[in-house]
Amino acid sequence: MFRRLPEIETALNAAAEAVAFTIDGRPAKARAGDSVAAALLANGVTACRNTPVSGAARGPYCMMGICFDCLVTIDGTGNRQGCQVRVSPGMAVETQNGKREVER
Amino acid sequence: MSKFDFEIAVVGAGPAGLAAAALAASKGASVVLLDEQAEPGGQIYRAVTETPVRDRKVLGPDYWHGAELMGPLRDSGAAHWPGTTVWSVARPREDAADGHRPLQIGLSRNGAAAMLTVRHVILATGALERPFPIPGWTLPGVLGAGAAQVLLKTSGLVPSGATVMAGSGPLLWLLAWQYLQAGARIDAILDTTPKQNWRAALPLLPGFLRSPYLGKGMKLMLDVRRKLTVIGNVTALRAEGAIGGDSALKSVVYTRNGAEHRLPADTLLLHQGVIPNLNLANATGCAQRWDEQQRCWRPTTDAWGATSVEGVSLAGDGAGIGGARAAEEAGRLAALDALHRLGRIGREQRDQAAVPFRAALDRALTGRAFLDTLYTPAEAFRVPADDTIVCRCEEITAGAVREAVRMGCSGPNQAKSFLRCGMGPCQGRLCGPTVTEVIAVERGVSPAEVGYYRLRPPVKPITLAELAALPKTDADIDAVFKH
Amino acid sequence: MTATASFKPASLCPDVIVIGGGLHGCSAALHLSMRGVRVLVLEKDHVARHASGVNAGGVRQLGRHVAEVPLSVASMALWHRIQDLVDDDCGFESHGQIKVAESEAELATSHARVAELNALGFTHEEVVGRDELRSLVPAIADHCVGALVSRGDGAAIPFRTTFAFRRKAIALGTRFQEGGAVTRLSRQGGLWTVETADGARFEAPVVVNAAGAWADRIAAQVGEPVPLEVIAPMLMITARVAPFIKPVVGATGRTLSFKQFPNGTVLIGGGLLGRAVRDENRTELDFSQVSVNARTVWDLFPCMRGATIVRSWAGIEARMPDQIPVIGPSGTEPDLYHSFGFSAHGFQLGPIVGRITADLITGGSTDLPIAPFHVGRFAA
């Protein structure tokens, strides 16, 4: 679980810095400049997908584009690295069910 | 005569890349700085131009030094392409062009792939956190300490709820200190530094006493130890979810003096040092060697950062861990050598100009051996037990790797072909060092003998659509027509 | 065949030395071991290091050179009970192979091919029209008009397969010596001496040359030059996607091999070439060619356009000028047998060619027609 530092939270609540987007259809709020992965964590979403191998839950791990655990569907495109894409107004972020997607 | 898009491409806008690009461009070379992030700084100076954490004492003076590298880059005239992922560096076939064999860089930018033709490449790909394979390290809520630091720098996020930090190494202490400055709560730091490392490191202490890190590091550690619960001599760790569930972290179990203890935890931040991010160098064909002191693979370079591949140099932590200040100087040295190789400066001019940079590099590296030795992770955390996942992408356990060895797989590439270990999208970044060491121990030989993955481009995934629409360069068209 | 009279420890004195630990070397070793022959396999790197471990894994009769068809049909029978042969299913799945026709002209070629095979007495290939193509491959692009199909074909996992052959051969007594390249081959008094780069010497009455892209160097040692070309066919693989296709798909007018593994990843290849640097065990990819391959998939499988490519690679293979292998006895030396030059389509033939080589060594002949593959065809 993560929270904003108080002065940043205050600024975010006050002003134009807030970006409205959705997580699995639910409205959410982020700060301009947040990566999608950071925005998920800031909104209390620690698990963003389950794996295609065992179905285990995963969440952001490295935050620098190397571990590929923060894969999410962004505006309909799957398998995007949440930590490498900046959140933008109106963006639709969906968590991924990798296990269901690849089962025959 | 072949055309070049740029004379020099620098890959990565951390300290090494920023310094290299600025210096090379200031001497008149046409330079492009390619970087995956939206803003320059690399991981160490991540978001330094735009962080919401405005109180400078939180991230500390070492972080804000990064801002000083931006002016020289701007003034140098180097092109800066943020948001650019480099997925390949190679030379096209030998028969493509007569005489000149330019280097081709495969990159993705704004959703489109392109090939860029350059004469020299400086790879400044930096470091990544050493894998920390413990049971449960794949649970949501378990992150790298470096990852948590990125969250702080880019978004002003700090842990809330029950938080445990575990591991060893300077970054762990720095992050704890930054959290203290920011007023964030940490329940415990589990220090896994092996007791016997102090004995091994002691003879190296005199070097460290002259290190610029000493004063800063000591103060920081004392601060943290005074204000936070630090539990030392931790010899085993595991992360656990709810009973019967694996959806999120619930507790951290650690062993100290032979006894197990449990801490409730919503967040566990793991760290046991950093290692070179060598995937691009490896895929480019640069020779690499096992570094026993740093217990990692590092590309082989000369004093200027030149690799075994002509026209490709490396600077910074990607060539072996030395820290941010050393990276900066290594970047400048690599830039001077590139300018020399391109005929822009003579050998003497290069050597002359290098003197202050080399002196600064030596200063920055003073005491490194002490830190490397002190913070070498215990074998239990590098070579995990059978039930621990080593390959996160394909969910392959250490036990499966050992079984493959018993069936005749003698190295990581065979284990990869046999188990799919390291075949996922991370391309072995999170399992490679572990797989090498697990196989080495199982076979009773050195990691150097066991070897490492042969990595192949694209080193970062690209879409089929991007690849299909890849514009053809002149050299490519030549190659196609000669078929 | 009996052991040579010798007082050396049996383990040091094989009946046959196989040079090359690829699928063909391992298969020859396995079939020989099954008949009680003592075999030593010498591999310069490790088993399945090159083409045998990294090829596309197609198990295909479809579209083969007519000279290869009898061998391919016999090999297919072995594939369908591969578990019995090597105690492992090798990841073999048989959902057919399909070569799509993108125009009526291409479909006409397919009809001609079936007629040619039927005339020779083979019935494994057939032409299907637009509708049946769609029931076999629902994801195929709208413009495709039909296809050539071989329903008994399939695919397997190359490294696992070669490794399984190795394991079974070892269980039956074959020894493997990995990590030393053969530097010298000579024959004296009815005995071959094989020397390796690490300084070791081995002796045996019979040698099999299954050295793949390096086989010409072995042949040259016995004064038998062969026009072998070293090639590096490229492949790429995607991240896992939802299952949408079972057969392996190729194209009539373009280079393609396309298949989805049970785990969801999609393998794309077909023989577009990178560059092989065989003295360094290295290949270089040519992304202008990889891009051509990607474009073909873009055209034929619109659902794949957003898929991510996670890796590409190339294996080092031998290609002969007439695109068919060299199989059978040497033309210059007795007790030397060749098995190489499979020209990027040798994987399916692995099980049967090993048996043929064992037939030749233990019985002096084989019941399959191998005359077209004799090394003598290149003699000036």
PDB file of N, CA and C in Angstrom, chain B residues 88-144:
ATOM      1  N   SER B  88      17.541  -3.067 -30.412  1.00  0.00           N
ATOM      2  CA  SER B  88      18.600  -3.796 -31.125  1.00  0.00           C
ATOM      3  C   SER B  88      19.740  -2.855 -31.500  1.00  0.00           C
ATOM      4  N   VAL B  89      20.962  -3.343 -31.384  1.00  0.00           N
ATOM      5  CA  VAL B  89      22.117  -2.638 -31.936  1.00  0.00           C
ATOM      6  C   VAL B  89      22.900  -3.677 -32.724  1.00  0.00           C
ATOM      7  N   ALA B  90      23.128  -3.418 -33.992  1.00  0.00           N
ATOM      8  CA  ALA B  90      23.825  -4.419 -34.810  1.00  0.00           C
ATOM      9  C   ALA B  90      24.435  -3.759 -36.037  1.00  0.00           C
ATOM     10  N   ARG B  91      25.330  -4.500 -36.675  1.00  0.00           N
ATOM     11  CA  ARG B  91      25.801  -4.075 -37.986  1.00  0.00           C
ATOM     12  C   ARG B  91      25.061  -4.898 -39.022  1.00  0.00           C
ATOM     13  N   PRO B  92      24.595  -4.265 -40.081  1.00  0.00           N
ATOM     14  CA  PRO B  92      23.989  -5.065 -41.143  1.00  0.00           C
ATOM     15  C   PRO B  92      25.053  -5.927 -41.809  1.00  0.00           C
ATOM     16  N   ARG B  93      24.610  -6.832 -42.678  1.00  0.00           N
ATOM     17  CA  ARG B  93      25.536  -7.772 -43.306  1.00  0.00           C
ATOM     18  C   ARG B  93      26.733  -7.049 -43.910  1.00  0.00           C
ATOM     19  N   GLU B  94      27.822  -7.775 -43.896  1.00  0.00           N
ATOM     20  CA  GLU B  94      29.073  -7.177 -44.344  1.00  0.00           C
ATOM     21  C   GLU B  94      29.023  -6.701 -45.776  1.00  0.00           C
ATOM     22  N   ASP B  95      28.197  -7.357 -46.585  1.00  0.00           N
ATOM     23  CA  ASP B  95      28.208  -6.985 -47.999  1.00  0.00           C
ATOM     24  C   ASP B  95      27.233  -5.848 -48.311  1.00  0.00           C
ATOM     25  N   ALA B  96      26.668  -5.254 -47.239  1.00  0.00           N
ATOM     26  CA  ALA B  96      25.645  -4.232 -47.468  1.00  0.00           C
ATOM     27  C   ALA B  96      26.217  -2.959 -48.061  1.00  0.00           C
ATOM     28  N   ALA B  97      27.331  -2.524 -47.564  1.00  0.00           N
ATOM     29  CA  ALA B  97      27.898  -1.272 -48.061  1.00  0.00           C
ATOM     30  C   ALA B  97      29.391  -1.463 -48.215  1.00  0.00           C
ATOM     31  N   ASP B  98      29.966  -0.780 -49.169  1.00  0.00           N
ATOM     32  CA  ASP B  98      31.401  -1.000 -49.344  1.00  0.00           C
ATOM     33  C   ASP B  98      32.195  -0.087 -48.423  1.00  0.00           C
ATOM     34  N   GLY B  99      33.192  -0.682 -47.787  1.00  0.00           N
ATOM     35  CA  GLY B  99      34.018   0.101 -46.879  1.00  0.00           C
ATOM     36  C   GLY B  99      33.347   0.295 -45.538  1.00  0.00           C
ATOM     37  N   HIS B 100      32.470   1.260 -45.474  1.00  0.00           N
ATOM     38  CA  HIS B 100      31.845   1.576 -44.199  1.00  0.00           C
ATOM     39  C   HIS B 100      30.816   0.536 -43.792  1.00  0.00           C
ATOM     40  N   ARG B 101      30.875   0.161 -42.537  1.00  0.00           N
ATOM     41  CA  ARG B 101      29.821  -0.699 -42.002  1.00  0.00           C
ATOM     42  C   ARG B 101      29.179   0.027 -40.840  1.00  0.00           C
ATOM     43  N   PRO B 102      28.164   0.795 -41.133  1.00  0.00           N
ATOM     44  CA  PRO B 102      27.548   1.565 -40.051  1.00  0.00           C
ATOM     45  C   PRO B 102      26.852   0.644 -39.064  1.00  0.00           C
ATOM     46  N   LEU B 103      26.640   1.158 -37.885  1.00  0.00           N
ATOM     47  CA  LEU B 103      25.850   0.427 -36.893  1.00  0.00           C
ATOM     48  C   LEU B 103      24.395   0.798 -37.082  1.00  0.00           C
ATOM     49  N   GLN B 104      23.537  -0.177 -36.900  1.00  0.00           N
ATOM     50  CA  GLN B 104      22.114   0.101 -36.991  1.00  0.00           C
ATOM     51  C   GLN B 104      21.463  -0.098 -35.641  1.00  0.00           C
ATOM     52  N   ILE B 105      20.668   0.886 -35.276  1.00  0.00           N
ATOM     53  CA  ILE B 105      19.958   0.809 -34.004  1.00  0.00           C
ATOM     54  C   ILE B 105      18.484   0.614 -34.302  1.00  0.00           C
ATOM     55  N   GLY B 106      17.915  -0.459 -33.769  1.00  0.00           N
ATOM     56  CA  GLY B 106      16.473  -0.668 -33.884  1.00  0.00           C
ATOM     57  C   GLY B 106      15.802  -0.001 -32.701  1.00  0.00           C
ATOM     58  N   LEU B 107      14.849   0.871 -32.961  1.00  0.00           N
ATOM     59  CA  LEU B 107      14.204   1.559 -31.848  1.00  0.00           C
ATOM     60  C   LEU B 107      12.707   1.721 -32.077  1.00  0.00           C
ATOM     61  N   SER B 108      12.014   1.952 -30.982  1.00  0.00           N
ATOM     62  CA  SER B 108      10.578   2.243 -31.043  1.00  0.00           C
ATOM     63  C   SER B 108      10.345   3.587 -30.392  1.00  0.00           C
ATOM     64  N   ARG B 109       9.566   4.390 -31.077  1.00  0.00           N
ATOM     65  CA  ARG B 109       9.313   5.744 -30.592  1.00  0.00           C
ATOM     66  C   ARG B 109       7.907   6.122 -31.008  1.00  0.00           C
ATOM     67  N   ASN B 110       7.113   6.575 -30.083  1.00  0.00           N
ATOM     68  CA  ASN B 110       5.732   6.944 -30.373  1.00  0.00           C
ATOM     69  C   ASN B 110       4.988   5.830 -31.115  1.00  0.00           C
ATOM     70  N   GLY B 111       5.214   4.609 -30.693  1.00  0.00           N
ATOM     71  CA  GLY B 111       4.472   3.497 -31.285  1.00  0.00           C
ATOM     72  C   GLY B 111       4.936   3.074 -32.663  1.00  0.00           C
ATOM     73  N   ALA B 112       6.051   3.611 -33.147  1.00  0.00           N
ATOM     74  CA  ALA B 112       6.546   3.194 -34.464  1.00  0.00           C
ATOM     75  C   ALA B 112       8.004   2.754 -34.353  1.00  0.00           C
ATOM     76  N   ALA B 113       8.340   1.704 -35.068  1.00  0.00           N
ATOM     77  CA  ALA B 113       9.721   1.222 -35.062  1.00  0.00           C
ATOM     78  C   ALA B 113      10.498   1.897 -36.177  1.00  0.00           C
ATOM     79  N   ALA B 114      11.789   2.056 -35.953  1.00  0.00           N
ATOM     80  CA  ALA B 114      12.649   2.637 -36.988  1.00  0.00           C
ATOM     81  C   ALA B 114      14.060   2.111 -36.807  1.00  0.00           C
ATOM     82  N   MET B 115      14.846   2.195 -37.873  1.00  0.00           N
ATOM     83  CA  MET B 115      16.257   1.858 -37.780  1.00  0.00           C
ATOM     84  C   MET B 115      17.044   3.156 -37.918  1.00  0.00           C
ATOM     85  N   LEU B 116      17.989   3.336 -37.032  1.00  0.00           N
ATOM     86  CA  LEU B 116      18.806   4.537 -37.045  1.00  0.00           C
ATOM     87  C   LEU B 116      20.228   4.112 -37.391  1.00  0.00           C
ATOM     88  N   THR B 117      20.871   4.859 -38.286  1.00  0.00           N
ATOM     89  CA  THR B 117      22.225   4.502 -38.696  1.00  0.00           C
ATOM     90  C   THR B 117      23.229   5.458 -38.061  1.00  0.00           C
ATOM     91  N   VAL B 118      24.193   4.898 -37.347  1.00  0.00           N
ATOM     92  CA  VAL B 118      25.194   5.727 -36.662  1.00  0.00           C
ATOM     93  C   VAL B 118      26.578   5.111 -36.838  1.00  0.00           C
ATOM     94  N   ARG B 119      27.607   5.871 -36.462  1.00  0.00           N
ATOM     95  CA  ARG B 119      28.971   5.339 -36.567  1.00  0.00           C
ATOM     96  C   ARG B 119      29.467   4.769 -35.253  1.00  0.00           C
ATOM     97  N   HIS B 120      28.967   5.308 -34.159  1.00  0.00           N
ATOM     98  CA  HIS B 120      29.437   4.829 -32.860  1.00  0.00           C
ATOM     99  C   HIS B 120      28.270   4.819 -31.874  1.00  0.00           C
ATOM    100  N   VAL B 121      28.264   3.810 -31.017  1.00  0.00           N
ATOM    101  CA  VAL B 121      27.213   3.722 -29.997  1.00  0.00           C
ATOM    102  C   VAL B 121      27.857   3.668 -28.620  1.00  0.00           C
ATOM    103  N   ILE B 122      27.362   4.496 -27.719  1.00  0.00           N
ATOM    104  CA  ILE B 122      27.769   4.402 -26.318  1.00  0.00           C
ATOM    105  C   ILE B 122      26.569   3.893 -25.529  1.00  0.00           C
ATOM    106  N   LEU B 123      26.704   2.698 -25.008  1.00  0.00           N
ATOM    107  CA  LEU B 123      25.623   2.117 -24.213  1.00  0.00           C
ATOM    108  C   LEU B 123      25.783   2.577 -22.764  1.00  0.00           C
ATOM    109  N   ALA B 124      24.778   3.229 -22.258  1.00  0.00           N
ATOM    110  CA  ALA B 124      24.801   3.686 -20.868  1.00  0.00           C
ATOM    111  C   ALA B 124      23.517   3.192 -20.217  1.00  0.00           C
ATOM    112  N   THR B 125      23.414   1.866 -20.171  1.00  0.00           N
ATOM    113  CA  THR B 125      22.150   1.239 -19.790  1.00  0.00           C
ATOM    114  C   THR B 125      21.994   1.067 -18.282  1.00  0.00           C
ATOM    115  N   GLY B 126      23.024   1.448 -17.526  1.00  0.00           N
ATOM    116  CA  GLY B 126      22.860   1.496 -16.077  1.00  0.00           C
ATOM    117  C   GLY B 126      22.741   0.150 -15.390  1.00  0.00           C
ATOM    118  N   ALA B 127      22.119   0.200 -14.233  1.00  0.00           N
ATOM    119  CA  ALA B 127      22.054  -0.976 -13.376  1.00  0.00           C
ATOM    120  C   ALA B 127      20.609  -1.404 -13.173  1.00  0.00           C
ATOM    121  N   LEU B 128      20.460  -2.594 -12.652  1.00  0.00           N
ATOM    122  CA  LEU B 128      19.159  -3.025 -12.169  1.00  0.00           C
ATOM    123  C   LEU B 128      19.375  -3.714 -10.825  1.00  0.00           C
ATOM    124  N   GLU B 129      18.309  -3.841 -10.051  1.00  0.00           N
ATOM    125  CA  GLU B 129      18.460  -4.460  -8.736  1.00  0.00           C
ATOM    126  C   GLU B 129      18.765  -5.945  -8.893  1.00  0.00           C
ATOM    127  N   ARG B 130      19.729  -6.395  -8.114  1.00  0.00           N
ATOM    128  CA  ARG B 130      20.068  -7.821  -8.132  1.00  0.00           C
ATOM    129  C   ARG B 130      18.827  -8.622  -7.734  1.00  0.00           C
ATOM    130  N   PRO B 131      18.541  -9.687  -8.474  1.00  0.00           N
ATOM    131  CA  PRO B 131      17.383 -10.507  -8.100  1.00  0.00           C
ATOM    132  C   PRO B 131      17.484 -10.934  -6.631  1.00  0.00           C
ATOM    133  N   PHE B 132      16.348 -10.990  -5.975  1.00  0.00           N
ATOM    134  CA  PHE B 132      16.313 -11.349  -4.550  1.00  0.00           C
ATOM    135  C   PHE B 132      15.295 -12.475  -4.397  1.00  0.00           C
ATOM    136  N   PRO B 133      15.673 -13.679  -4.886  1.00  0.00           N
ATOM    137  CA  PRO B 133      14.683 -14.768  -4.925  1.00  0.00           C
ATOM    138  C   PRO B 133      14.451 -15.400  -3.557  1.00  0.00           C
ATOM    139  N   ILE B 134      13.357 -15.025  -2.934  1.00  0.00           N
ATOM    140  CA  ILE B 134      12.945 -15.680  -1.685  1.00  0.00           C
ATOM    141  C   ILE B 134      11.541 -16.243  -1.920  1.00  0.00           C
ATOM    142  N   PRO B 135      11.118 -17.199  -1.118  1.00  0.00           N
ATOM    143  CA  PRO B 135       9.740 -17.685  -1.278  1.00  0.00           C
ATOM    144  C   PRO B 135       8.772 -16.508  -1.142  1.00  0.00           C
ATOM    145  N   GLY B 136       7.879 -16.375  -2.091  1.00  0.00           N
ATOM    146  CA  GLY B 136       6.868 -15.325  -2.017  1.00  0.00           C
ATOM    147  C   GLY B 136       7.267 -13.984  -2.606  1.00  0.00           C
ATOM    148  N   TRP B 137       8.424 -13.921  -3.253  1.00  0.00           N
ATOM    149  CA  TRP B 137       8.847 -12.605  -3.790  1.00  0.00           C
ATOM    150  C   TRP B 137       8.018 -12.169  -4.992  1.00  0.00           C
ATOM    151  N   THR B 138       7.159 -13.054  -5.470  1.00  0.00           N
ATOM    152  CA  THR B 138       6.299 -12.677  -6.592  1.00  0.00           C
ATOM    153  C   THR B 138       4.944 -12.124  -6.120  1.00  0.00           C
ATOM    154  N   LEU B 139       4.678 -12.147  -4.811  1.00  0.00           N
ATOM    155  CA  LEU B 139       3.378 -11.679  -4.308  1.00  0.00           C
ATOM    156  C   LEU B 139       3.201 -10.183  -4.539  1.00  0.00           C
ATOM    157  N   PRO B 140       1.995  -9.761  -4.916  1.00  0.00           N
ATOM    158  CA  PRO B 140       1.729  -8.320  -4.953  1.00  0.00           C
ATOM    159  C   PRO B 140       1.971  -7.735  -3.573  1.00  0.00           C
ATOM    160  N   GLY B 141       2.599  -6.582  -3.527  1.00  0.00           N
ATOM    161  CA  GLY B 141       2.962  -5.984  -2.247  1.00  0.00           C
ATOM    162  C   GLY B 141       4.438  -6.140  -1.953  1.00  0.00           C
ATOM    163  N   VAL B 142       5.098  -7.049  -2.676  1.00  0.00           N
ATOM    164  CA  VAL B 142       6.546  -7.183  -2.568  1.00  0.00           C
ATOM    165  C   VAL B 142       7.153  -6.429  -3.758  1.00  0.00           C
ATOM    166  N   LEU B 143       7.987  -5.437  -3.483  1.00  0.00           N
ATOM    167  CA  LEU B 143       8.622  -4.651  -4.545  1.00  0.00           C
ATOM    168  C   LEU B 143      10.109  -4.513  -4.259  1.00  0.00           C
ATOM    169  N   GLY B 144      10.850  -4.130  -5.254  1.00  0.00           N
ATOM    170  CA  GLY B 144      12.238  -3.769  -5.038  1.00  0.00           C
ATOM    171  C   GLY B 144      12.294  -2.439  -4.303  1.00  0.00           C
TER     172      GLY B 144
END
